[in-house]
Amino acid sequence: MRLLRKYLWAVAMSLAVATGGHAAPLVEPILHIKPDASGAGRVALTLDACGGRTDTRILSALVENKIPATIFVTGIWLKRNAAAVAIMRAHPELFELENHGGRHIPAVDTPQKIYGIRSAGSPQAVLAEVESGAAALAGTGEPAPKWFRGATAEYSPAAIAMIRKLGFKIAGFSINGDGGSLLGARETTRRIAAAKDGDVIIAHINQPTHAAGEGVVQGLLALKDKGMTFVRLDDADGFGNNGTTD
């Protein structure tokens, strides 16, 4: 592990030199899945569990309607939501739990704020965020995560390179379903219901008091009524830009 850390530090430093010592623009990766060969259409639903509690409106709807989802969980959320984790683990055919970091810190290796959240700020802190998130998942007995999504879904190019070297694919998205859980129910419903074959939806499952949660449920049911199939990221051939999956 020490040799790997030294190597990843070298990667980060080489990228810094290549950009002349200036912080490179942040990247918000896009992710799609391979379209449905039958033409019926399929989408990947991804839900972030950043902190706080569980939106049982969404969790119940997923179980009752047998809608698969990839849940990106932080170490913080895992500690506070044992009951929800137990439900997810009881339905392995529906839920895939993946790495959202240990403390919900943006995977950006230079000091700055993204949407008001302070970034990791250094290569070592990025590594700590990714590795602590994976360790928190391992502590639940879940299989080792294969995907990582950082807080705010914004990354520095150096952080992307480091995360990929750790063996994780980075989960972007093509549809921002709930605007960080800040949108109203109607707009959230509209965005999610508009998903097309191959889209990857991002929304949140950790804000039970926000109106967006109702919209997430209604949007998903609208897609189901259209005959759209839902898949987890592990069950789909996902392809992202900016070197996040290749």
Tab-separated table of C-alpha atoms in Angstrom:
chain	number	residue	atom	x	y	z
A	1	MET	CA	0.000	0.000	0.000
A	2	ARG	CA	2.883	2.372	0.776
A	3	LEU	CA	4.373	1.836	-2.698
A	4	LEU	CA	0.971	2.425	-4.276
A	5	ARG	CA	0.560	5.669	-2.375
A	6	LYS	CA	4.000	6.841	-3.540
A	7	TYR	CA	3.097	5.977	-7.118
A	8	LEU	CA	-0.215	7.823	-6.952
A	9	TRP	CA	1.526	10.828	-5.414
A	10	ALA	CA	3.896	10.810	-8.401
A	11	VAL	CA	0.911	10.686	-10.761
A	12	ALA	CA	-0.629	13.709	-9.058
A	13	MET	CA	2.638	15.653	-9.159
A	14	SER	CA	3.200	14.903	-12.847
A	15	LEU	CA	-0.260	16.213	-13.655
A	16	ALA	CA	0.423	19.346	-11.645
A	17	VAL	CA	3.622	19.951	-13.619
A	18	ALA	CA	1.774	19.379	-16.886
A	19	THR	CA	-0.693	22.123	-16.005
A	20	GLY	CA	2.068	24.553	-15.125
A	21	GLY	CA	1.413	24.366	-11.397
A	22	HIS	CA	-2.069	25.834	-11.768
A	23	ALA	CA	-5.166	23.961	-10.658
A	24	ALA	CA	-6.803	22.346	-13.664
A	25	PRO	CA	-10.518	22.960	-14.264
A	26	LEU	CA	-12.773	20.545	-12.424
A	27	VAL	CA	-14.524	17.747	-14.276
A	28	GLU	CA	-18.135	16.567	-13.895
A	29	PRO	CA	-18.045	13.232	-15.730
A	30	ILE	CA	-20.856	11.955	-17.914
A	31	LEU	CA	-21.786	8.264	-17.812
A	32	HIS	CA	-24.050	6.228	-20.080
A	33	ILE	CA	-24.812	2.528	-20.242
A	34	LYS	CA	-25.019	0.413	-23.354
A	35	PRO	CA	-28.498	0.787	-24.899
A	36	ASP	CA	-30.957	-2.091	-24.731
A	37	ALA	CA	-30.375	-4.454	-27.647
A	38	SER	CA	-34.100	-5.206	-27.855
A	39	GLY	CA	-34.934	-1.546	-28.288
A	40	ALA	CA	-37.283	-1.467	-25.285
A	41	GLY	CA	-34.984	0.894	-23.402
A	42	ARG	CA	-33.098	0.649	-20.139
A	43	VAL	CA	-31.640	3.102	-17.646
A	44	ALA	CA	-29.384	2.893	-14.611
A	45	LEU	CA	-30.714	4.470	-11.431
A	46	THR	CA	-28.006	5.681	-9.049
A	47	LEU	CA	-28.868	7.145	-5.657
A	48	ASP	CA	-26.464	8.959	-3.363
A	49	ALA	CA	-26.653	8.406	0.390
A	50	CYS	CA	-24.415	11.250	1.515
A	51	GLY	CA	-25.273	11.601	5.193
A	52	GLY	CA	-28.387	12.122	7.273
A	53	ARG	CA	-31.194	9.578	7.203
A	54	THR	CA	-33.017	7.413	4.669
A	55	ASP	CA	-35.865	8.530	2.454
A	56	THR	CA	-38.167	5.572	3.029
A	57	ARG	CA	-40.530	6.841	0.338
A	58	ILE	CA	-37.885	5.985	-2.228
A	59	LEU	CA	-36.598	2.807	-0.578
A	60	SER	CA	-40.095	1.385	-0.172
A	61	ALA	CA	-41.023	2.198	-3.769
A	62	LEU	CA	-37.908	0.443	-5.061
A	63	VAL	CA	-38.659	-2.711	-3.079
A	64	GLU	CA	-42.386	-2.756	-3.833
A	65	ASN	CA	-41.878	-2.168	-7.563
A	66	LYS	CA	-38.751	-4.335	-7.857
A	67	ILE	CA	-36.672	-1.489	-9.291
A	68	PRO	CA	-32.920	-2.160	-9.131
A	69	ALA	CA	-30.618	0.680	-8.075
A	70	THR	CA	-26.971	1.378	-7.384
A	71	ILE	CA	-26.643	3.116	-4.008
A	72	PHE	CA	-23.536	5.220	-3.367
A	73	VAL	CA	-23.043	5.255	0.397
A	74	THR	CA	-20.674	7.198	2.631
A	75	GLY	CA	-19.168	5.904	5.831
A	76	ILE	CA	-21.196	8.563	7.653
A	77	TRP	CA	-24.509	7.323	6.231
A	78	LEU	CA	-23.684	3.675	6.909
A	79	LYS	CA	-23.193	4.373	10.619
A	80	ARG	CA	-26.590	6.053	10.956
A	81	ASN	CA	-28.794	3.835	8.811
A	82	ALA	CA	-28.374	0.217	9.854
A	83	ALA	CA	-32.051	-0.586	9.275
A	84	ALA	CA	-31.979	0.684	5.690
A	85	VAL	CA	-28.741	-1.185	5.007
A	86	ALA	CA	-30.375	-4.368	6.308
A	87	ILE	CA	-33.280	-3.909	3.880
A	88	MET	CA	-30.888	-3.380	0.988
A	89	ARG	CA	-28.833	-6.419	1.936
A	90	ALA	CA	-32.027	-8.466	2.136
A	91	HIS	CA	-32.636	-7.671	-1.540
A	92	PRO	CA	-29.314	-8.317	-3.307
A	93	GLU	CA	-31.183	-8.722	-6.580
A	94	LEU	CA	-32.170	-5.053	-6.355
A	95	PHE	CA	-29.418	-3.157	-4.582
A	96	GLU	CA	-25.766	-2.700	-5.340
A	97	LEU	CA	-23.873	-0.682	-2.720
A	98	GLU	CA	-20.917	1.350	-3.947
A	99	ASN	CA	-18.355	3.809	-2.582
A	100	HIS	CA	-19.333	7.460	-1.973
A	101	GLY	CA	-16.355	8.164	0.270
A	102	GLY	CA	-15.705	8.002	3.974
A	103	ARG	CA	-16.731	11.523	4.970
A	104	HIS	CA	-18.428	12.989	1.873
A	105	ILE	CA	-15.478	15.143	0.843
A	106	PRO	CA	-15.066	16.207	-2.824
A	107	ALA	CA	-12.323	14.274	-4.616
A	108	VAL	CA	-10.354	17.368	-5.571
A	109	ASP	CA	-6.665	17.499	-4.716
A	110	THR	CA	-6.392	21.293	-4.444
A	111	PRO	CA	-7.912	23.381	-1.624
A	112	GLN	CA	-11.223	24.942	-2.686
A	113	LYS	CA	-14.951	24.759	-2.060
A	114	ILE	CA	-17.437	23.072	-4.382
A	115	TYR	CA	-21.093	23.897	-3.735
A	116	GLY	CA	-19.974	25.139	-0.336
A	117	ILE	CA	-18.218	21.886	0.602
A	118	ARG	CA	-14.478	22.019	1.300
A	119	SER	CA	-12.485	19.753	-1.013
A	120	ALA	CA	-10.051	17.060	0.067
A	121	GLY	CA	-7.301	19.520	-0.818
A	122	SER	CA	-4.356	17.166	-1.354
A	123	PRO	CA	-3.554	13.844	-3.046
A	124	GLN	CA	-3.226	12.146	0.339
A	125	ALA	CA	-6.647	13.392	1.437
A	126	VAL	CA	-8.259	12.188	-1.796
A	127	LEU	CA	-6.791	8.736	-1.215
A	128	ALA	CA	-7.992	8.746	2.392
A	129	GLU	CA	-11.529	9.648	1.328
A	130	VAL	CA	-11.702	6.858	-1.250
A	131	GLU	CA	-10.050	4.204	0.898
A	132	SER	CA	-12.066	5.002	4.027
A	133	GLY	CA	-15.290	4.736	2.037
A	134	ALA	CA	-14.279	1.307	0.767
A	135	ALA	CA	-13.317	0.228	4.278
A	136	ALA	CA	-16.677	1.349	5.664
A	137	LEU	CA	-18.478	-0.801	3.099
A	138	ALA	CA	-16.239	-3.758	3.865
A	139	GLY	CA	-17.247	-3.413	7.504
A	140	THR	CA	-20.872	-4.167	6.573
A	141	GLY	CA	-19.940	-7.445	4.895
A	142	GLU	CA	-20.695	-6.080	1.427
A	143	PRO	CA	-18.573	-7.166	-1.551
A	144	ALA	CA	-15.648	-4.894	-2.352
A	145	PRO	CA	-16.946	-1.830	-4.240
A	146	LYS	CA	-16.048	-1.400	-7.902
A	147	TRP	CA	-17.387	2.124	-8.438
A	148	PHE	CA	-16.653	5.425	-6.747
A	149	ARG	CA	-18.603	8.664	-6.817
A	150	GLY	CA	-17.164	11.617	-4.951
A	151	ALA	CA	-19.126	14.238	-3.063
A	152	THR	CA	-20.567	16.867	-5.473
A	153	ALA	CA	-19.611	14.577	-8.409
A	154	GLU	CA	-16.841	17.056	-9.301
A	155	TYR	CA	-13.211	15.934	-9.617
A	156	SER	CA	-9.788	17.288	-10.381
A	157	PRO	CA	-8.059	15.473	-13.284
A	158	ALA	CA	-5.293	14.323	-10.931
A	159	ALA	CA	-7.868	12.825	-8.562
A	160	ILE	CA	-9.513	10.936	-11.433
A	161	ALA	CA	-6.145	9.398	-12.321
A	162	MET	CA	-5.482	8.393	-8.705
A	163	ILE	CA	-8.927	6.861	-8.205
A	164	ARG	CA	-8.618	4.851	-11.412
A	165	LYS	CA	-5.202	3.570	-10.287
A	166	LEU	CA	-6.878	2.310	-7.120
A	167	GLY	CA	-9.059	0.142	-9.365
A	168	PHE	CA	-12.358	2.046	-9.150
A	169	LYS	CA	-14.477	3.173	-12.041
A	170	ILE	CA	-15.851	6.663	-11.479
A	171	ALA	CA	-19.610	7.036	-11.705
A	172	GLY	CA	-20.733	10.058	-13.635
A	173	PHE	CA	-24.301	10.461	-14.843
A	174	SER	CA	-26.309	11.783	-17.784
A	175	ILE	CA	-29.427	13.019	-15.960
A	176	ASN	CA	-29.371	15.058	-12.754
A	177	GLY	CA	-32.735	13.945	-11.444
A	178	ASP	CA	-33.206	16.013	-8.311
A	179	GLY	CA	-30.635	18.829	-8.430
A	180	GLY	CA	-28.875	17.650	-5.305
A	181	SER	CA	-32.275	16.921	-3.703
A	182	LEU	CA	-33.084	20.643	-3.866
A	183	LEU	CA	-35.648	20.574	-6.666
A	184	GLY	CA	-39.390	20.390	-6.136
A	185	ALA	CA	-41.385	17.236	-6.718
A	186	ARG	CA	-42.792	18.327	-10.088
A	187	GLU	CA	-39.445	19.222	-11.667
A	188	THR	CA	-37.798	16.099	-10.275
A	189	THR	CA	-40.597	13.964	-11.726
A	190	ARG	CA	-40.235	15.670	-15.116
A	191	ARG	CA	-36.478	15.176	-15.283
A	192	ILE	CA	-36.491	11.518	-14.304
A	193	ALA	CA	-39.506	10.630	-16.452
A	194	ALA	CA	-37.668	12.092	-19.466
A	195	ALA	CA	-34.837	9.533	-19.247
A	196	LYS	CA	-33.978	7.760	-22.489
A	197	ASP	CA	-32.409	4.424	-23.344
A	198	GLY	CA	-28.837	4.352	-21.991
A	199	ASP	CA	-29.200	7.175	-19.468
A	200	VAL	CA	-27.708	7.105	-15.976
A	201	ILE	CA	-29.827	8.969	-13.426
A	202	ILE	CA	-28.453	10.540	-10.263
A	203	ALA	CA	-30.712	11.422	-7.327
A	204	HIS	CA	-30.563	11.218	-3.531
A	205	ILE	CA	-31.991	8.824	-0.971
A	206	ASN	CA	-30.846	10.625	2.185
A	207	GLN	CA	-33.220	13.596	2.381
A	208	PRO	CA	-36.562	12.277	3.704
A	209	THR	CA	-37.950	15.768	4.370
A	210	HIS	CA	-37.305	17.154	0.876
A	211	ALA	CA	-40.045	17.361	-1.754
A	212	ALA	CA	-37.634	15.962	-4.338
A	213	GLY	CA	-38.050	12.475	-2.866
A	214	GLU	CA	-41.686	12.355	-3.936
A	215	GLY	CA	-40.607	13.386	-7.420
A	216	VAL	CA	-38.020	10.629	-7.554
A	217	VAL	CA	-40.722	8.041	-6.858
A	218	GLN	CA	-43.175	9.493	-9.370
A	219	GLY	CA	-40.513	9.798	-12.064
A	220	LEU	CA	-39.422	6.201	-11.630
A	221	LEU	CA	-42.994	4.916	-11.747
A	222	ALA	CA	-43.558	6.907	-14.940
A	223	LEU	CA	-40.537	5.230	-16.529
A	224	LYS	CA	-41.747	1.828	-15.394
A	225	ASP	CA	-45.168	2.503	-16.908
A	226	LYS	CA	-43.440	3.271	-20.222
A	227	GLY	CA	-41.851	-0.171	-20.140
A	228	MET	CA	-38.340	1.030	-19.300
A	229	THR	CA	-36.010	-1.530	-17.707
A	230	PHE	CA	-33.806	-0.587	-14.738
A	231	VAL	CA	-30.320	-2.008	-14.260
A	232	ARG	CA	-27.559	-1.641	-11.703
A	233	LEU	CA	-24.169	-0.351	-12.829
A	234	ASP	CA	-22.595	-3.734	-12.137
A	235	ASP	CA	-25.042	-5.340	-14.570
A	236	ALA	CA	-24.503	-2.868	-17.397
A	237	ASP	CA	-21.692	-1.873	-19.726
A	238	GLY	CA	-21.085	1.677	-18.567
A	239	PHE	CA	-18.873	4.091	-20.497
A	240	GLY	CA	-17.799	7.467	-19.174
A	241	ASN	CA	-15.738	10.359	-20.481
A	242	ASN	CA	-12.547	11.936	-19.122
A	243	GLY	CA	-10.923	8.557	-18.477
A	244	THR	CA	-13.378	7.636	-15.742
A	245	THR	CA	-14.145	4.081	-16.909
A	246	ASP	CA	-11.583	3.087	-19.546
